[in-house]
């Protein structure tokens, strides 16, 4: 039987999120149903509900950093059982047949329906998807992750988006000893980038708007910390980095950041601001630098990231909040006043 559960939803770009009810589908043969215990607040939730990426399909129930405990499994499910600690990230299905799906890059699915987002998307059954700001969810077992025992459920939630979004490019560009990595923006994504890059053995520099969070940045694993509001920073750090991970949710002067790369260095765009940014040719061509981008990670890589975090003791710094605080939390994220991820206690939904 489909189930009615409480959720927090946005009904327009300007109204605050409010409590509502949504329906969760029947548990199919390949489905896992779980009680959501915690859901992280990602800046992408805010871009979406504020229609900064185009008009979403309201009501939007955001949340793609979801951790909980299995309550029911379908008859054909082999990987999970009732009581297991599980998570779901940014997508709940994909075509499973295209070149990218077969390669474990489901986030770049080019097949029919593409990657089906955890919210503001359409499921295989044709109904709208609703995310983690809710009491429970039903997801195909192939898109469910196992949360290692060493990671508490509240800390596990942000790994499902912020964690994998930084882990994937760090692995792709082979971060490790001898590599100089800069993380731009010390928010939800950025602080995971610092922790993960340090755990992989890279030398990490934080580039933040001010020095306000310097003590935190150094504690999280950075060796250096600079304020980007200080023009001297860009003079001093010219030609310094092998890899720059830009996690900023707003437009930056990309040319200024490109010029901080060494020859053959790469700037990976992870932030998804509302408006386009321009790329000046000289700082790019002048040192054979590259500009790239990266989006979350595939299912197998997300599981690898969770296991890596358990092994290396890498967990996000979180502030657990009641669901009724969600609108204030959004304001604080927008003011860069988050240390470093808000996580909703789903029992308060
Ligand atoms: P967040 O917690 O708000 O962090 C963003 C950080 O960027 C802030 O803490 C701030 O760091 C810096 N910042 C904000 N406004 C700025 C401005 N005007 N100028 C310079 N720096 C500014 O957000 P998040 O959840 O980490 O997400 C960051 C971005 O990544 C969003 O656009 C989100 O949609 C996107 N995202 C992308 C993916 C992907 O797969 N590529 C996945 C998840 C999220 P400082 O205070 O240190 O300067
Ligand atoms: Zn996200
Ligand atoms: Zn596909």
Short mmCIF file of C-alpha atoms and ligand atoms in Angstrom, two decimals:
data_model
loop_
_atom_site.label_atom_id
_atom_site.label_comp_id
_atom_site.label_asym_id
_atom_site.label_seq_id
_atom_site.Cartn_x
_atom_site.Cartn_y
_atom_site.Cartn_z
CA UNK A 1 0.00 0.00 0.00
CA UNK A 2 1.29 3.47 -0.81
CA UNK A 3 1.89 5.45 2.30
CA UNK A 4 1.19 9.05 3.28
CA UNK A 5 4.05 10.71 5.14
CA UNK A 6 4.90 14.17 6.45
CA UNK A 7 7.37 16.30 4.54
CA UNK A 8 8.62 19.88 4.19
CA UNK A 9 7.94 21.41 0.80
CA UNK A 10 8.38 24.64 -1.13
CA UNK A 11 5.30 25.67 -3.09
CA UNK A 12 6.87 28.67 -4.85
CA UNK A 13 10.19 30.47 -5.20
CA UNK A 14 9.23 33.03 -2.60
CA UNK A 15 7.13 31.21 0.02
CA UNK A 16 8.94 29.64 2.97
CA UNK A 17 9.05 25.85 3.11
CA UNK A 18 6.16 24.42 5.12
CA UNK A 19 4.98 21.09 6.43
CA UNK A 20 2.79 19.04 4.10
CA UNK A 21 2.06 15.41 3.29
CA UNK A 22 3.22 13.35 0.34
CA UNK A 23 2.60 9.83 -0.84
CA UNK A 24 5.32 7.15 -1.10
CA UNK A 25 4.79 4.33 -3.57
CA UNK A 26 4.13 0.69 -2.76
CA UNK A 27 7.29 -1.31 -2.14
CA UNK A 28 7.94 -3.08 -5.46
CA UNK A 29 9.91 -6.31 -5.83
CA UNK A 30 13.24 -4.46 -6.21
CA UNK A 31 12.52 -1.64 -3.76
CA UNK A 32 13.87 -0.78 -0.35
CA UNK A 33 11.71 1.33 1.99
CA UNK A 34 13.39 3.17 4.80
CA UNK A 35 12.64 5.56 7.62
CA UNK A 36 14.61 8.73 7.08
CA UNK A 37 16.56 9.66 10.19
CA UNK A 38 18.56 12.63 8.87
CA UNK A 39 18.63 14.79 5.74
CA UNK A 40 21.36 17.31 4.92
CA UNK A 41 20.70 20.75 3.46
CA UNK A 42 22.68 21.27 0.26
CA UNK A 43 22.97 24.65 -1.45
CA UNK A 44 21.48 22.92 -4.51
CA UNK A 45 18.23 22.56 -2.54
CA UNK A 46 18.17 26.34 -2.25
CA UNK A 47 19.05 26.99 -5.92
CA UNK A 48 16.22 24.62 -6.86
CA UNK A 49 13.43 25.95 -4.64
CA UNK A 50 14.32 29.55 -5.51
CA UNK A 51 14.03 28.64 -9.22
CA UNK A 52 17.62 29.75 -9.88
CA UNK A 53 18.10 26.80 -12.23
CA UNK A 54 14.77 27.35 -13.99
CA UNK A 55 11.25 26.81 -12.72
CA UNK A 56 11.02 23.57 -10.74
CA UNK A 57 7.93 21.42 -10.55
CA UNK A 58 6.30 22.65 -7.30
CA UNK A 59 5.72 21.43 -4.70
CA UNK A 60 9.40 20.63 -4.23
CA UNK A 61 10.38 18.41 -1.30
CA UNK A 62 14.17 18.94 -1.33
CA UNK A 63 16.84 16.76 0.21
CA UNK A 64 19.37 14.53 -1.51
CA UNK A 65 21.61 13.75 1.44
CA UNK A 66 19.49 11.09 3.09
CA UNK A 67 20.35 8.58 5.82
CA UNK A 68 18.03 6.13 7.53
CA UNK A 69 17.12 2.58 8.52
CA UNK A 70 15.41 -0.02 6.32
CA UNK A 71 11.83 -0.91 7.29
CA UNK A 72 10.76 -3.12 4.38
CA UNK A 73 12.30 -4.77 1.32
CA UNK A 74 10.71 -6.12 -1.87
CA UNK A 75 10.57 -9.83 -2.65
CA UNK A 76 13.50 -9.71 -5.10
CA UNK A 77 15.82 -7.53 -3.02
CA UNK A 78 19.09 -9.27 -2.27
CA UNK A 79 21.41 -6.61 -0.90
CA UNK A 80 19.47 -5.12 1.99
CA UNK A 81 17.36 -6.26 4.88
CA UNK A 82 15.16 -4.69 7.53
CA UNK A 83 17.29 -2.82 10.07
CA UNK A 84 20.17 -1.99 7.70
CA UNK A 85 21.63 1.54 7.83
CA UNK A 86 21.32 3.02 4.37
CA UNK A 87 21.52 6.22 2.40
CA UNK A 88 20.39 7.82 -0.84
CA UNK A 89 22.13 10.65 -2.66
CA UNK A 90 21.22 12.84 -5.61
CA UNK A 91 19.54 10.30 -7.86
CA UNK A 92 17.17 7.37 -7.46
CA UNK A 93 17.31 5.79 -10.91
CA UNK A 94 18.90 5.94 -14.38
CA UNK A 95 18.56 4.01 -17.65
CA UNK A 96 21.06 1.30 -16.59
CA UNK A 97 21.96 0.59 -20.22
CA UNK A 98 23.84 3.55 -21.69
CA UNK A 99 27.62 3.61 -21.89
CA UNK A 100 27.87 5.79 -18.81
CA UNK A 101 25.50 3.73 -16.66
CA UNK A 102 27.38 0.57 -17.60
CA UNK A 103 30.66 2.28 -16.65
CA UNK A 104 29.29 3.21 -13.20
CA UNK A 105 28.86 6.86 -14.17
CA UNK A 106 25.09 6.89 -13.66
CA UNK A 107 25.21 10.60 -12.84
CA UNK A 108 26.03 11.21 -16.51
CA UNK A 109 23.31 8.88 -17.86
CA UNK A 110 22.47 9.66 -21.49
CA UNK A 111 19.72 7.06 -21.82
CA UNK A 112 15.98 7.39 -21.74
CA UNK A 113 14.86 9.50 -18.78
CA UNK A 114 18.49 10.24 -17.88
CA UNK A 115 19.57 10.38 -14.29
CA UNK A 116 16.40 10.59 -12.23
CA UNK A 117 16.92 13.11 -9.47
CA UNK A 118 15.92 12.34 -5.90
CA UNK A 119 13.57 15.34 -6.07
CA UNK A 120 12.12 17.66 -8.71
CA UNK A 121 12.36 14.83 -11.22
CA UNK A 122 10.16 12.04 -12.50
CA UNK A 123 10.54 8.44 -11.40
CA UNK A 124 10.44 5.42 -13.69
CA UNK A 125 6.74 5.06 -12.80
CA UNK A 126 6.06 8.56 -14.16
CA UNK A 127 5.30 10.18 -10.82
CA UNK A 128 7.22 13.15 -9.37
CA UNK A 129 10.13 12.41 -7.06
CA UNK A 130 10.22 13.87 -3.55
CA UNK A 131 13.39 14.16 -1.51
CA UNK A 132 14.70 13.68 1.97
CA UNK A 133 12.93 16.40 3.96
CA UNK A 134 10.36 13.73 4.76
CA UNK A 135 9.74 10.79 7.07
CA UNK A 136 10.41 7.91 4.70
CA UNK A 137 11.28 7.00 1.11
CA UNK A 138 11.07 4.03 -1.28
CA UNK A 139 14.03 3.53 -3.66
CA UNK A 140 15.21 0.77 -6.02
CA UNK A 141 17.93 -1.21 -4.25
CA UNK A 142 20.47 -0.42 -6.99
CA UNK A 143 20.43 3.24 -5.99
CA UNK A 144 20.71 2.68 -2.24
CA UNK A 145 24.04 2.95 -0.40
CA UNK A 146 25.19 1.08 2.67
CA UNK A 147 26.34 3.28 5.55
CA UNK A 148 29.32 1.77 7.38
CA UNK A 149 28.83 1.19 11.12
CA UNK A 150 31.71 3.55 11.91
CA UNK A 151 29.75 6.56 10.61
CA UNK A 152 26.85 7.98 12.64
CA UNK A 153 23.70 8.48 10.58
CA UNK A 154 23.57 12.25 11.09
CA UNK A 155 27.16 12.62 9.88
CA UNK A 156 26.61 10.16 7.04
CA UNK A 157 23.88 12.24 5.38
CA UNK A 158 26.09 15.05 3.95
CA UNK A 159 28.50 12.50 2.51
CA UNK A 160 25.82 11.45 0.01
CA UNK A 161 26.17 14.73 -1.90
CA UNK A 162 28.86 17.00 -0.45
CA UNK A 163 31.17 14.06 0.23
CA UNK A 164 30.94 12.35 -3.15
CA UNK A 165 31.01 15.64 -5.09
CA UNK A 166 34.50 16.29 -3.74
CA UNK A 167 35.70 12.69 -3.58
CA UNK A 168 35.04 12.02 -7.26
CA UNK A 169 37.18 14.83 -8.74
CA UNK A 170 39.92 14.25 -6.15
CA UNK A 171 40.12 10.64 -7.36
CA UNK A 172 39.73 11.52 -11.03
CA UNK A 173 42.60 14.03 -10.91
CA UNK A 174 44.61 11.65 -8.67
CA UNK A 175 45.00 13.76 -5.56
CA UNK A 176 47.70 12.42 -3.29
CA UNK A 177 51.14 13.12 -1.84
CA UNK A 178 53.05 15.73 -3.84
CA UNK A 179 49.92 17.34 -5.23
CA UNK A 180 48.97 20.86 -4.33
CA UNK A 181 45.18 21.26 -4.09
CA UNK A 182 43.26 24.48 -3.47
CA UNK A 183 39.66 24.44 -2.30
CA UNK A 184 37.71 27.62 -3.04
CA UNK A 185 34.85 28.31 -0.58
CA UNK A 186 34.70 26.74 2.88
CA UNK A 187 31.05 25.69 3.02
CA UNK A 188 29.38 22.29 2.92
CA UNK A 189 31.24 21.05 -0.15
CA UNK A 190 34.46 22.91 0.55
CA UNK A 191 35.00 21.60 4.05
CA UNK A 192 34.57 18.03 2.78
CA UNK A 193 37.10 18.81 0.07
CA UNK A 194 39.64 19.89 2.68
CA UNK A 195 39.11 16.77 4.79
CA UNK A 196 39.15 14.34 1.87
CA UNK A 197 42.12 15.87 0.06
CA UNK A 198 44.10 15.90 3.31
CA UNK A 199 43.14 12.25 3.98
CA UNK A 200 44.43 11.37 0.50
CA UNK A 201 47.76 13.00 1.36
CA UNK A 202 47.58 16.13 -0.79
CA UNK A 203 48.80 19.55 0.38
CA UNK A 204 45.64 21.60 0.87
CA UNK A 205 45.08 25.35 0.67
CA UNK A 206 41.76 27.04 1.44
CA UNK A 207 40.77 30.12 -0.53
CA UNK A 208 37.93 31.76 1.39
CA UNK A 209 36.39 35.22 1.19
CA UNK A 210 37.91 36.20 4.54
CA UNK A 211 40.10 34.75 7.29
CA UNK A 212 37.09 34.28 9.61
CA UNK A 213 37.13 30.49 9.35
CA UNK A 214 40.92 30.08 9.21
CA UNK A 215 41.24 28.21 12.50
CA UNK A 216 38.62 25.71 11.33
CA UNK A 217 40.21 25.28 7.94
CA UNK A 218 43.60 24.44 9.44
CA UNK A 219 41.99 22.06 11.95
CA UNK A 220 40.14 20.28 9.13
CA UNK A 221 43.43 19.52 7.39
CA UNK A 222 44.50 22.53 5.33
CA UNK A 223 48.14 23.61 5.47
CA UNK A 224 47.48 27.13 4.16
CA UNK A 225 44.58 29.56 4.24
CA UNK A 226 44.15 32.78 2.28
CA UNK A 227 41.49 35.46 1.95
CA UNK A 228 40.37 36.07 -1.62
CA UNK A 229 39.22 39.57 -0.64
CA UNK A 230 42.94 40.45 -0.35
CA UNK A 231 44.35 41.18 -3.83
CA UNK A 232 47.82 40.17 -2.61
CA UNK A 233 46.56 36.58 -2.39
CA UNK A 234 46.33 36.39 -6.17
CA UNK A 235 49.82 37.84 -6.63
CA UNK A 236 51.39 35.60 -4.04
CA UNK A 237 49.78 32.36 -5.25
CA UNK A 238 50.26 32.76 -9.00
CA UNK A 239 51.22 29.43 -10.68
CA UNK A 240 50.91 27.50 -7.37
CA UNK A 241 48.38 24.69 -7.67
CA UNK A 242 48.00 21.43 -9.56
CA UNK A 243 44.29 21.32 -8.88
CA UNK A 244 41.70 23.90 -7.84
CA UNK A 245 38.25 22.75 -6.74
CA UNK A 246 35.80 25.63 -6.95
CA UNK A 247 32.81 25.03 -4.65
CA UNK A 248 31.45 28.58 -4.67
CA UNK A 249 27.71 28.99 -5.23
CA UNK A 250 28.13 32.43 -6.84
CA UNK A 251 30.00 33.78 -9.86
CA UNK A 252 33.75 34.25 -9.52
CA UNK A 253 36.38 35.89 -11.69
CA UNK A 254 37.52 32.61 -13.23
CA UNK A 255 40.53 34.20 -14.88
CA UNK A 256 41.94 35.23 -11.51
CA UNK A 257 41.62 31.66 -10.21
CA UNK A 258 42.96 30.05 -13.39
CA UNK A 259 46.10 32.11 -13.03
CA UNK A 260 46.77 30.35 -9.71
CA UNK A 261 47.32 27.03 -11.53
CA UNK A 262 50.71 25.63 -12.55
CA UNK A 263 51.37 24.53 -16.13
CA UNK A 264 48.87 21.77 -16.98
CA UNK A 265 46.91 22.46 -13.80
CA UNK A 266 43.14 22.01 -13.73
CA UNK A 267 40.37 24.09 -12.24
CA UNK A 268 37.33 21.91 -11.59
CA UNK A 269 34.04 23.78 -11.43
CA UNK A 270 31.79 22.22 -8.78
CA UNK A 271 29.68 25.23 -7.80
CA UNK A 272 26.54 25.70 -9.88
CA UNK A 273 25.70 29.42 -9.70
CA UNK A 274 22.59 30.75 -11.34
CA UNK A 275 24.38 32.81 -13.99
CA UNK A 276 27.02 31.98 -16.60
CA UNK A 277 30.65 32.92 -15.99
CA UNK A 278 33.07 34.15 -18.64
CA UNK A 279 36.38 32.42 -19.33
CA UNK A 280 39.19 34.70 -20.48
CA UNK A 281 41.49 32.91 -22.95
CA UNK A 282 44.86 34.21 -21.79
CA UNK A 283 45.10 32.67 -18.32
CA UNK A 284 43.80 29.40 -19.79
CA UNK A 285 46.02 29.08 -22.87
CA UNK A 286 49.05 30.83 -21.41
CA UNK A 287 50.01 27.91 -19.17
CA UNK A 288 48.19 25.06 -20.99
CA UNK A 289 45.73 25.04 -18.10
CA UNK A 290 42.43 23.19 -18.12
CA UNK A 291 38.97 24.14 -17.00
CA UNK A 292 36.74 21.20 -16.18
CA UNK A 293 33.68 20.34 -14.15
CA UNK A 294 32.34 17.42 -12.20
CA UNK A 295 28.97 16.35 -10.91
CA UNK A 296 28.47 14.13 -7.83
CA UNK A 297 29.58 10.51 -8.48
CA UNK A 298 28.26 7.11 -9.51
CA UNK A 299 26.77 4.53 -7.15
CA UNK A 300 29.89 2.34 -6.89
CA UNK A 301 32.12 5.37 -6.33
CA UNK A 302 29.73 6.71 -3.69
CA UNK A 303 29.96 3.41 -1.82
CA UNK A 304 33.76 3.54 -2.17
CA UNK A 305 33.70 7.08 -0.72
CA UNK A 306 31.59 5.98 2.28
CA UNK A 307 33.99 3.12 2.96
CA UNK A 308 36.98 5.46 2.56
CA UNK A 309 35.44 7.90 5.07
CA UNK A 310 34.81 5.08 7.56
CA UNK A 311 38.39 3.84 7.20
CA UNK A 312 39.99 7.28 7.48
CA UNK A 313 37.64 8.76 10.09
CA UNK A 314 36.45 11.47 7.70
CA UNK A 315 33.06 12.91 8.64
CA UNK A 316 31.45 16.30 8.05
CA UNK A 317 31.07 18.99 10.70
CA UNK A 318 27.34 19.29 11.16
CA UNK A 319 24.70 21.30 12.97
CA UNK A 320 21.63 19.13 13.55
CA UNK A 321 18.41 21.16 13.41
CA UNK A 322 14.67 20.68 13.80
CA UNK A 323 12.73 20.73 10.55
CA UNK A 324 10.92 23.91 11.63
CA UNK A 325 14.29 25.73 11.47
CA UNK A 326 14.77 24.97 7.76
CA UNK A 327 13.93 28.45 6.47
CA UNK A 328 16.34 30.14 8.91
CA UNK A 329 18.96 27.54 7.96
CA UNK A 330 18.55 28.51 4.28
CA UNK A 331 19.15 32.16 5.18
CA UNK A 332 22.27 31.24 7.09
CA UNK A 333 23.61 29.15 4.19
CA UNK A 334 23.02 32.11 1.88
CA UNK A 335 24.97 34.33 4.29
CA UNK A 336 27.91 31.80 4.30
CA UNK A 337 27.06 31.28 7.99
CA UNK A 338 27.08 27.49 8.07
CA UNK A 339 29.64 25.40 9.93
CA UNK A 340 29.57 23.37 7.84
CA UNK A 341 26.38 21.50 7.01
CA UNK A 342 22.88 21.76 8.42
CA UNK A 343 21.28 18.35 8.92
CA UNK A 344 17.57 18.01 9.60
CA UNK A 345 16.56 15.58 12.34
CA UNK A 346 13.77 13.84 10.44
CA UNK A 347 11.97 12.85 13.64
CA UNK A 348 10.93 16.53 13.86
CA UNK A 349 9.23 16.45 10.45
P1 LIG B 1 27.60 26.42 0.77
O1 LIG B 1 27.63 25.56 1.98
O2 LIG B 1 26.74 27.62 0.76
O3 LIG B 1 29.12 26.83 0.44
C1 LIG B 1 29.46 27.73 -0.57
C2 LIG B 1 30.65 28.57 -0.10
O4 LIG B 1 31.01 29.43 -1.17
C3 LIG B 1 30.34 29.50 1.06
O5 LIG B 1 30.47 28.89 2.30
C4 LIG B 1 31.38 30.59 0.87
O6 LIG B 1 32.63 30.15 1.39
C5 LIG B 1 31.52 30.66 -0.65
N1 LIG B 1 30.74 31.77 -1.21
C6 LIG B 1 29.40 31.95 -1.15
N2 LIG B 1 29.03 33.08 -1.79
C7 LIG B 1 30.17 33.62 -2.29
C8 LIG B 1 30.46 34.77 -3.07
N3 LIG B 1 29.49 35.61 -3.44
N4 LIG B 1 31.74 34.99 -3.39
C9 LIG B 1 32.72 34.16 -3.01
N5 LIG B 1 32.50 33.06 -2.28
C10 LIG B 1 31.25 32.78 -1.93
O7 LIG B 1 27.14 25.58 -0.49
P2 LIG B 1 27.41 24.04 -0.87
O8 LIG B 1 26.25 23.22 -0.44
O9 LIG B 1 28.78 23.70 -0.47
O10 LIG B 1 27.28 24.12 -2.48
C11 LIG B 1 28.16 24.94 -3.22
C12 LIG B 1 27.79 24.98 -4.68
O11 LIG B 1 28.01 23.68 -5.24
C13 LIG B 1 26.33 25.30 -4.98
O12 LIG B 1 26.26 26.09 -6.14
C14 LIG B 1 25.71 23.93 -5.23
O13 LIG B 1 24.57 23.97 -6.05
C15 LIG B 1 26.84 23.25 -5.93
N6 LIG B 1 26.82 21.78 -5.89
C16 LIG B 1 27.34 21.14 -6.96
C17 LIG B 1 27.42 19.77 -6.95
C18 LIG B 1 28.03 19.05 -8.10
O14 LIG B 1 27.79 17.86 -8.26
N7 LIG B 1 28.84 19.71 -8.92
C19 LIG B 1 26.95 19.04 -5.87
C20 LIG B 1 26.45 19.74 -4.78
C21 LIG B 1 26.39 21.11 -4.79
P3 LIG B 1 33.63 31.17 2.16
O15 LIG B 1 32.81 31.80 3.23
O16 LIG B 1 34.70 30.28 2.65
O17 LIG B 1 34.12 32.15 1.15
ZN1 LIG B 2 23.71 18.47 -3.20
ZN1 LIG B 3 22.13 5.51 -18.55
#
